[in-house]
Amino acid sequence: MSEAYKKQKIDSFDYYDPPENYQPPVQQLDQSKVIEAYKTLIMLKNHMFKVNLLLSHEEESSTIAELKNIKDELVLAKEAQEKEIASLQKTQDNLFSVNRLNGEDIDKLAKAYHEQDRKWYNAKLIQIDTEEQEADIQFIGYQEVVKMHAIFIKVQPIPDSKLFTVGQQCEAIYSSDGRYYLGAIEKVTEEGYHIRFKKNSNREIVPLIYLREAKKQLNDSKKMNFEEMDEFQVPDNLKYLPTDNEQQRQAKKKKIKAMKQTFKLSKITKYAQEKQSSWQSFAQKISTIKPDLGQKAESIYRQKCDQLKE
């Protein structure tokens, strides 16, 4: 993606897009080794998928035993490969995708890695070769269709339609440049979600997969929930689902951990505020009786002298 094209997009549309998650600098590593290691991991996972598929249909006991042995060997190989990847990149965080592509992922939204830019961009999955674990993708805002390996593709979960109603603010992908912008839902039809973008009041009809919750609404809802919670509860949208892949489960796990820390901090802050309020109330009561406590008692000798004078 040329700088000139990016500048043209910026000049033509003042977009709003919160920064993406930090991507570790692959260029400082042996990139070719890291990439090959990830591809090997996907290959092993693809073999495991095939073995599990055969096991689900096999009836012959001897064949089932043989398939189980193969599966056990693949599990060990997969674990060894994951350790090798962590050793190569010096971090437990995944630089690339570790999930195999499925046929049902076609037409879904994905984050696709642009090797020249070394960045992830929004893209749409056009066609998938499950055998080779490759897919034809199209970066949103561009006409060219590109073939890339599964490790460069992070399939995004389909958003919950209940979160997006008429009149609500959200963030939607603008089809001309593939970026998220703040906007409002004007109506919902069979064509999709009718969005009016906040900047320049541009309007577009977008599919559900192009939507995500506005960051401010997410933060406000979290604060409100924390104030009302006596005990921490995992939000419905972060609960593990049977359909979640490993990447989605890890992402949810990180968010839950961060929310738990925020929840604990909010409780500590609330406790400190209550203590401070209690102390201030006590100090205020003390201040009302200070004048009496501060008065000096009249000397008994002074009283006796006054009596003698009389």
Short mmCIF file of C-alpha atoms in Angstrom, two decimals:
data_model
loop_
_atom_site.label_atom_id
_atom_site.label_comp_id
_atom_site.label_asym_id
_atom_site.label_seq_id
_atom_site.Cartn_x
_atom_site.Cartn_y
_atom_site.Cartn_z
CA MET A 1 0.00 0.00 0.00
CA SER A 2 1.76 3.11 -1.20
CA GLU A 3 2.24 6.16 1.00
CA ALA A 4 0.70 8.34 -1.69
CA TYR A 5 -2.46 6.25 -1.66
CA LYS A 6 -2.62 6.37 2.14
CA LYS A 7 -2.19 10.15 2.12
CA GLN A 8 -4.95 10.49 -0.47
CA LYS A 9 -7.26 8.49 1.79
CA ILE A 10 -6.38 10.61 4.82
CA ASP A 11 -6.96 13.86 2.93
CA SER A 12 -10.27 12.71 1.45
CA PHE A 13 -11.76 11.37 4.69
CA ASP A 14 -10.88 12.39 8.22
CA TYR A 15 -11.12 8.96 9.76
CA TYR A 16 -11.34 7.70 13.31
CA ASP A 17 -9.56 4.42 14.02
CA PRO A 18 -8.12 3.48 17.42
CA PRO A 19 -4.61 2.00 17.17
CA GLU A 20 -4.35 -1.73 16.63
CA ASN A 21 -2.64 -4.03 19.14
CA TYR A 22 1.11 -3.69 19.16
CA GLN A 23 2.79 -6.07 16.70
CA PRO A 24 6.29 -7.22 17.79
CA PRO A 25 8.98 -6.26 15.26
CA VAL A 26 9.44 -9.41 13.17
CA GLN A 27 12.21 -7.74 11.20
CA GLN A 28 14.49 -8.02 14.27
CA LEU A 29 14.11 -11.81 14.23
CA ASP A 30 15.06 -14.44 11.68
CA GLN A 31 11.81 -13.86 9.82
CA SER A 32 12.14 -16.77 7.41
CA LYS A 33 12.61 -19.27 10.25
CA VAL A 34 9.72 -17.83 12.24
CA ILE A 35 7.37 -17.97 9.25
CA GLU A 36 8.34 -21.55 8.38
CA ALA A 37 7.84 -22.58 12.01
CA TYR A 38 4.31 -21.17 11.99
CA LYS A 39 3.52 -22.87 8.69
CA THR A 40 4.70 -26.20 10.12
CA LEU A 41 2.42 -25.71 13.11
CA ILE A 42 -0.58 -25.08 10.83
CA MET A 43 0.33 -28.17 8.81
CA LEU A 44 0.37 -30.31 11.97
CA LYS A 45 -2.99 -28.91 13.06
CA ASN A 46 -4.42 -29.62 9.62
CA HIS A 47 -3.23 -33.24 9.84
CA MET A 48 -4.83 -33.51 13.29
CA PHE A 49 -8.10 -32.22 11.87
CA LYS A 50 -8.04 -34.91 9.18
CA VAL A 51 -7.23 -37.67 11.69
CA ASN A 52 -10.10 -36.55 13.95
CA LEU A 53 -12.39 -36.55 10.95
CA LEU A 54 -11.37 -40.12 10.08
CA LEU A 55 -11.82 -41.21 13.69
CA SER A 56 -15.36 -39.86 13.75
CA HIS A 57 -16.33 -42.10 10.79
CA GLU A 58 -14.14 -45.18 11.34
CA GLU A 59 -15.69 -48.36 12.74
CA GLU A 60 -12.83 -50.87 12.44
CA SER A 61 -11.15 -51.20 15.86
CA SER A 62 -7.65 -51.87 14.49
CA THR A 63 -7.82 -48.79 12.27
CA ILE A 64 -9.14 -46.69 15.15
CA ALA A 65 -6.18 -47.78 17.30
CA GLU A 66 -3.76 -46.87 14.53
CA LEU A 67 -5.39 -43.46 14.04
CA LYS A 68 -5.21 -42.75 17.77
CA ASN A 69 -1.49 -43.50 17.77
CA ILE A 70 -1.02 -41.11 14.86
CA LYS A 71 -3.02 -38.46 16.73
CA ASP A 72 -0.88 -38.87 19.86
CA GLU A 73 2.27 -38.39 17.77
CA LEU A 74 0.79 -35.27 16.16
CA VAL A 75 -0.09 -33.82 19.57
CA LEU A 76 3.51 -34.25 20.74
CA ALA A 77 4.83 -32.76 17.50
CA LYS A 78 2.47 -29.79 17.84
CA GLU A 79 3.58 -29.08 21.42
CA ALA A 80 7.24 -29.27 20.38
CA GLN A 81 6.58 -26.91 17.48
CA GLU A 82 4.87 -24.38 19.77
CA LYS A 83 7.92 -24.42 22.05
CA GLU A 84 10.21 -23.90 19.06
CA ILE A 85 8.15 -20.89 17.94
CA ALA A 86 8.31 -19.35 21.42
CA SER A 87 12.08 -19.88 21.44
CA LEU A 88 12.56 -18.34 17.99
CA GLN A 89 10.54 -15.19 18.65
CA LYS A 90 11.54 -14.80 22.33
CA THR A 91 7.93 -14.27 23.42
CA GLN A 92 4.82 -16.32 24.20
CA ASP A 93 2.64 -13.95 22.17
CA ASN A 94 1.78 -15.12 18.68
CA LEU A 95 3.22 -12.93 15.93
CA PHE A 96 1.07 -14.71 13.33
CA SER A 97 -2.10 -16.80 13.31
CA VAL A 98 -1.95 -20.31 14.74
CA ASN A 99 -5.40 -21.38 13.55
CA ARG A 100 -6.17 -23.47 10.47
CA LEU A 101 -8.64 -22.13 7.93
CA ASN A 102 -12.05 -23.78 7.58
CA GLY A 103 -14.34 -23.80 4.57
CA GLU A 104 -17.03 -21.95 6.53
CA ASP A 105 -14.66 -18.99 6.98
CA ILE A 106 -15.41 -17.80 3.42
CA ASP A 107 -16.92 -14.26 3.31
CA LYS A 108 -15.87 -13.57 6.90
CA LEU A 109 -13.89 -10.54 8.02
CA ALA A 110 -10.21 -11.13 8.74
CA LYS A 111 -7.06 -9.31 9.73
CA ALA A 112 -4.58 -9.99 6.94
CA TYR A 113 -0.84 -9.38 7.28
CA HIS A 114 0.78 -7.18 4.63
CA GLU A 115 4.40 -8.36 4.52
CA GLN A 116 5.75 -5.19 2.89
CA ASP A 117 4.08 -2.88 5.41
CA ARG A 118 4.49 -5.36 8.27
CA LYS A 119 0.98 -4.47 9.45
CA TRP A 120 -2.42 -6.13 9.76
CA TYR A 121 -5.29 -4.73 7.67
CA ASN A 122 -8.99 -5.53 7.44
CA ALA A 123 -9.72 -7.95 4.61
CA LYS A 124 -12.44 -10.25 3.35
CA LEU A 125 -11.97 -13.97 2.70
CA ILE A 126 -12.91 -14.78 -0.90
CA GLN A 127 -11.82 -18.40 -1.36
CA ILE A 128 -10.12 -21.02 0.85
CA ASP A 129 -7.97 -24.03 0.01
CA THR A 130 -8.21 -26.12 3.19
CA GLU A 131 -5.70 -28.70 1.89
CA GLU A 132 -2.91 -26.16 1.31
CA GLN A 133 -4.17 -23.86 4.07
CA GLU A 134 -4.15 -20.87 1.74
CA ALA A 135 -6.84 -18.33 0.92
CA ASP A 136 -7.65 -15.63 -1.60
CA ILE A 137 -8.26 -12.42 0.32
CA GLN A 138 -9.18 -8.90 -0.65
CA PHE A 139 -8.03 -5.97 1.45
CA ILE A 140 -11.09 -3.79 2.04
CA GLY A 141 -10.79 -0.66 -0.10
CA TYR A 142 -8.66 -2.38 -2.75
CA GLN A 143 -9.67 -4.34 -5.85
CA GLU A 144 -6.72 -6.72 -6.00
CA VAL A 145 -7.23 -10.29 -4.74
CA VAL A 146 -4.19 -11.74 -2.99
CA LYS A 147 -3.34 -15.36 -2.11
CA MET A 148 -1.73 -15.89 1.26
CA HIS A 149 -1.04 -18.62 3.81
CA ALA A 150 -3.23 -19.19 6.87
CA ILE A 151 -0.56 -17.83 9.24
CA PHE A 152 -1.09 -14.37 7.71
CA ILE A 153 -4.86 -14.47 8.24
CA LYS A 154 -6.69 -13.92 11.54
CA VAL A 155 -10.37 -14.72 11.03
CA GLN A 156 -12.56 -12.39 13.12
CA PRO A 157 -15.60 -13.62 15.08
CA ILE A 158 -19.03 -12.54 13.83
CA PRO A 159 -20.36 -9.72 16.07
CA ASP A 160 -23.51 -10.21 18.13
CA SER A 161 -26.36 -8.52 16.24
CA LYS A 162 -28.11 -7.74 19.56
CA LEU A 163 -25.41 -5.17 20.30
CA PHE A 164 -26.34 -3.04 17.28
CA THR A 165 -29.75 -1.36 17.21
CA VAL A 166 -31.20 1.69 15.45
CA GLY A 167 -29.94 4.97 16.90
CA GLN A 168 -26.93 3.38 18.58
CA GLN A 169 -23.38 4.61 18.07
CA CYS A 170 -20.85 2.07 16.83
CA GLU A 171 -17.72 1.80 14.72
CA ALA A 172 -18.04 0.56 11.15
CA ILE A 173 -15.55 -0.19 8.40
CA TYR A 174 -15.57 2.38 5.62
CA SER A 175 -15.49 0.47 2.34
CA SER A 176 -13.13 2.90 0.58
CA ASP A 177 -10.16 2.41 2.89
CA GLY A 178 -10.96 -0.51 5.20
CA ARG A 179 -10.69 1.49 8.42
CA TYR A 180 -13.09 1.75 11.36
CA TYR A 181 -14.92 5.06 11.84
CA LEU A 182 -17.31 6.28 14.48
CA GLY A 183 -20.90 6.42 13.26
CA ALA A 184 -24.56 5.85 14.10
CA ILE A 185 -27.03 3.21 12.92
CA GLU A 186 -29.89 4.93 11.11
CA LYS A 187 -31.82 1.79 10.18
CA VAL A 188 -31.45 -1.95 9.66
CA THR A 189 -32.77 -3.66 6.50
CA GLU A 190 -32.21 -6.87 4.58
CA GLU A 191 -29.41 -5.04 2.73
CA GLY A 192 -27.51 -4.46 5.95
CA TYR A 193 -26.85 -1.72 8.49
CA HIS A 194 -27.36 1.85 7.28
CA ILE A 195 -24.54 3.84 8.87
CA ARG A 196 -24.06 7.60 8.99
CA PHE A 197 -20.43 8.27 9.80
CA LYS A 198 -19.76 11.08 12.28
CA LYS A 199 -17.00 12.67 10.20
CA ASN A 200 -18.28 14.30 6.99
CA SER A 201 -21.70 12.62 7.51
CA ASN A 202 -20.93 9.98 4.86
CA ARG A 203 -23.49 7.19 4.60
CA GLU A 204 -23.00 3.52 3.73
CA ILE A 205 -24.80 0.20 4.01
CA VAL A 206 -22.49 -2.35 5.62
CA PRO A 207 -22.80 -6.00 6.71
CA LEU A 208 -22.80 -7.05 10.37
CA ILE A 209 -19.19 -8.27 10.15
CA TYR A 210 -18.08 -4.66 9.49
CA LEU A 211 -19.38 -3.47 12.87
CA ARG A 212 -17.86 -3.28 16.32
CA GLU A 213 -18.84 -1.54 19.54
CA ALA A 214 -17.67 2.04 20.05
CA LYS A 215 -14.74 2.18 22.46
CA LYS A 216 -16.34 4.86 24.67
CA GLN A 217 -19.48 2.79 25.14
CA LEU A 218 -17.39 -0.23 26.10
CA ASN A 219 -15.45 1.78 28.70
CA ASP A 220 -18.58 3.40 30.14
CA SER A 221 -20.38 0.06 30.45
CA LYS A 222 -17.36 -1.49 32.18
CA LYS A 223 -17.19 1.33 34.72
CA MET A 224 -20.91 1.11 35.43
CA ASN A 225 -20.77 -2.65 35.89
CA PHE A 226 -17.78 -2.48 38.21
CA GLU A 227 -19.54 0.02 40.47
CA GLU A 228 -22.58 -2.24 40.73
CA MET A 229 -20.71 -5.55 41.14
CA ASP A 230 -20.19 -7.11 44.57
CA GLU A 231 -18.26 -9.96 42.98
CA PHE A 232 -16.56 -10.08 39.58
CA GLN A 233 -18.64 -11.65 36.82
CA VAL A 234 -17.45 -12.48 33.32
CA PRO A 235 -19.51 -10.54 30.71
CA ASP A 236 -21.61 -12.66 28.37
CA ASN A 237 -19.61 -11.56 25.33
CA LEU A 238 -16.38 -12.86 26.93
CA LYS A 239 -17.66 -16.26 28.02
CA TYR A 240 -16.07 -19.20 26.21
CA LEU A 241 -18.17 -20.73 23.46
CA PRO A 242 -17.85 -24.20 21.93
CA THR A 243 -17.33 -22.53 18.55
CA ASP A 244 -14.38 -20.39 19.74
CA ASN A 245 -11.02 -21.23 18.23
CA GLU A 246 -7.78 -21.02 20.21
CA GLN A 247 -7.07 -17.45 19.09
CA GLN A 248 -10.51 -16.28 20.22
CA ARG A 249 -10.17 -18.06 23.56
CA GLN A 250 -6.77 -16.48 24.22
CA ALA A 251 -8.11 -13.03 23.30
CA LYS A 252 -11.02 -13.46 25.71
CA LYS A 253 -8.68 -14.74 28.41
CA LYS A 254 -6.50 -11.61 28.15
CA LYS A 255 -9.54 -9.30 28.30
CA ILE A 256 -10.98 -11.13 31.32
CA LYS A 257 -7.62 -10.88 33.13
CA ALA A 258 -7.42 -7.14 32.43
CA MET A 259 -11.01 -6.63 33.60
CA LYS A 260 -10.34 -8.54 36.83
CA GLN A 261 -7.40 -6.28 37.58
CA THR A 262 -9.52 -3.20 36.88
CA PHE A 263 -12.30 -4.60 39.07
CA LYS A 264 -9.88 -5.16 41.99
CA LEU A 265 -8.49 -1.66 41.56
CA SER A 266 -12.00 -0.16 41.55
CA LYS A 267 -12.82 -2.00 44.79
CA ILE A 268 -9.60 -0.79 46.44
CA THR A 269 -10.36 2.77 45.30
CA LYS A 270 -13.93 2.51 46.58
CA TYR A 271 -12.73 1.20 49.95
CA ALA A 272 -10.21 4.03 50.24
CA GLN A 273 -12.89 6.60 49.37
CA GLU A 274 -15.25 5.16 51.98
CA LYS A 275 -12.50 5.29 54.62
CA GLN A 276 -11.68 8.87 53.67
CA SER A 277 -15.34 9.83 53.84
CA SER A 278 -15.68 8.18 57.26
CA TRP A 279 -12.60 10.03 58.54
CA GLN A 280 -13.84 13.35 57.20
CA SER A 281 -17.18 12.78 58.92
CA PHE A 282 -15.39 12.01 62.19
CA ALA A 283 -13.12 15.04 61.85
CA GLN A 284 -16.13 17.25 61.22
CA LYS A 285 -17.79 16.04 64.43
CA ILE A 286 -14.60 16.66 66.40
CA SER A 287 -14.34 20.18 64.99
CA THR A 288 -17.75 21.09 66.45
CA ILE A 289 -16.60 20.40 70.03
CA LYS A 290 -13.10 21.82 69.72
CA PRO A 291 -14.01 25.25 71.15
CA ASP A 292 -15.24 23.64 74.41
CA LEU A 293 -12.19 21.45 74.66
CA GLY A 294 -9.97 24.42 73.97
CA GLN A 295 -11.31 26.62 76.79
CA LYS A 296 -9.03 26.92 79.81
CA ALA A 297 -10.59 26.01 83.13
CA GLU A 298 -10.70 28.92 85.62
CA SER A 299 -8.21 28.54 88.49
CA ILE A 300 -9.74 27.59 91.86
CA TYR A 301 -7.29 30.02 93.48
CA ARG A 302 -8.67 32.82 91.33
CA GLN A 303 -12.18 31.93 92.46
CA LYS A 304 -11.10 31.98 96.15
CA CYS A 305 -9.44 35.37 95.77
CA ASP A 306 -12.57 36.84 94.23
CA GLN A 307 -14.60 35.60 97.18
CA LEU A 308 -12.20 37.20 99.73
CA LYS A 309 -12.37 40.53 97.89
CA GLU A 310 -16.08 40.51 98.26
#
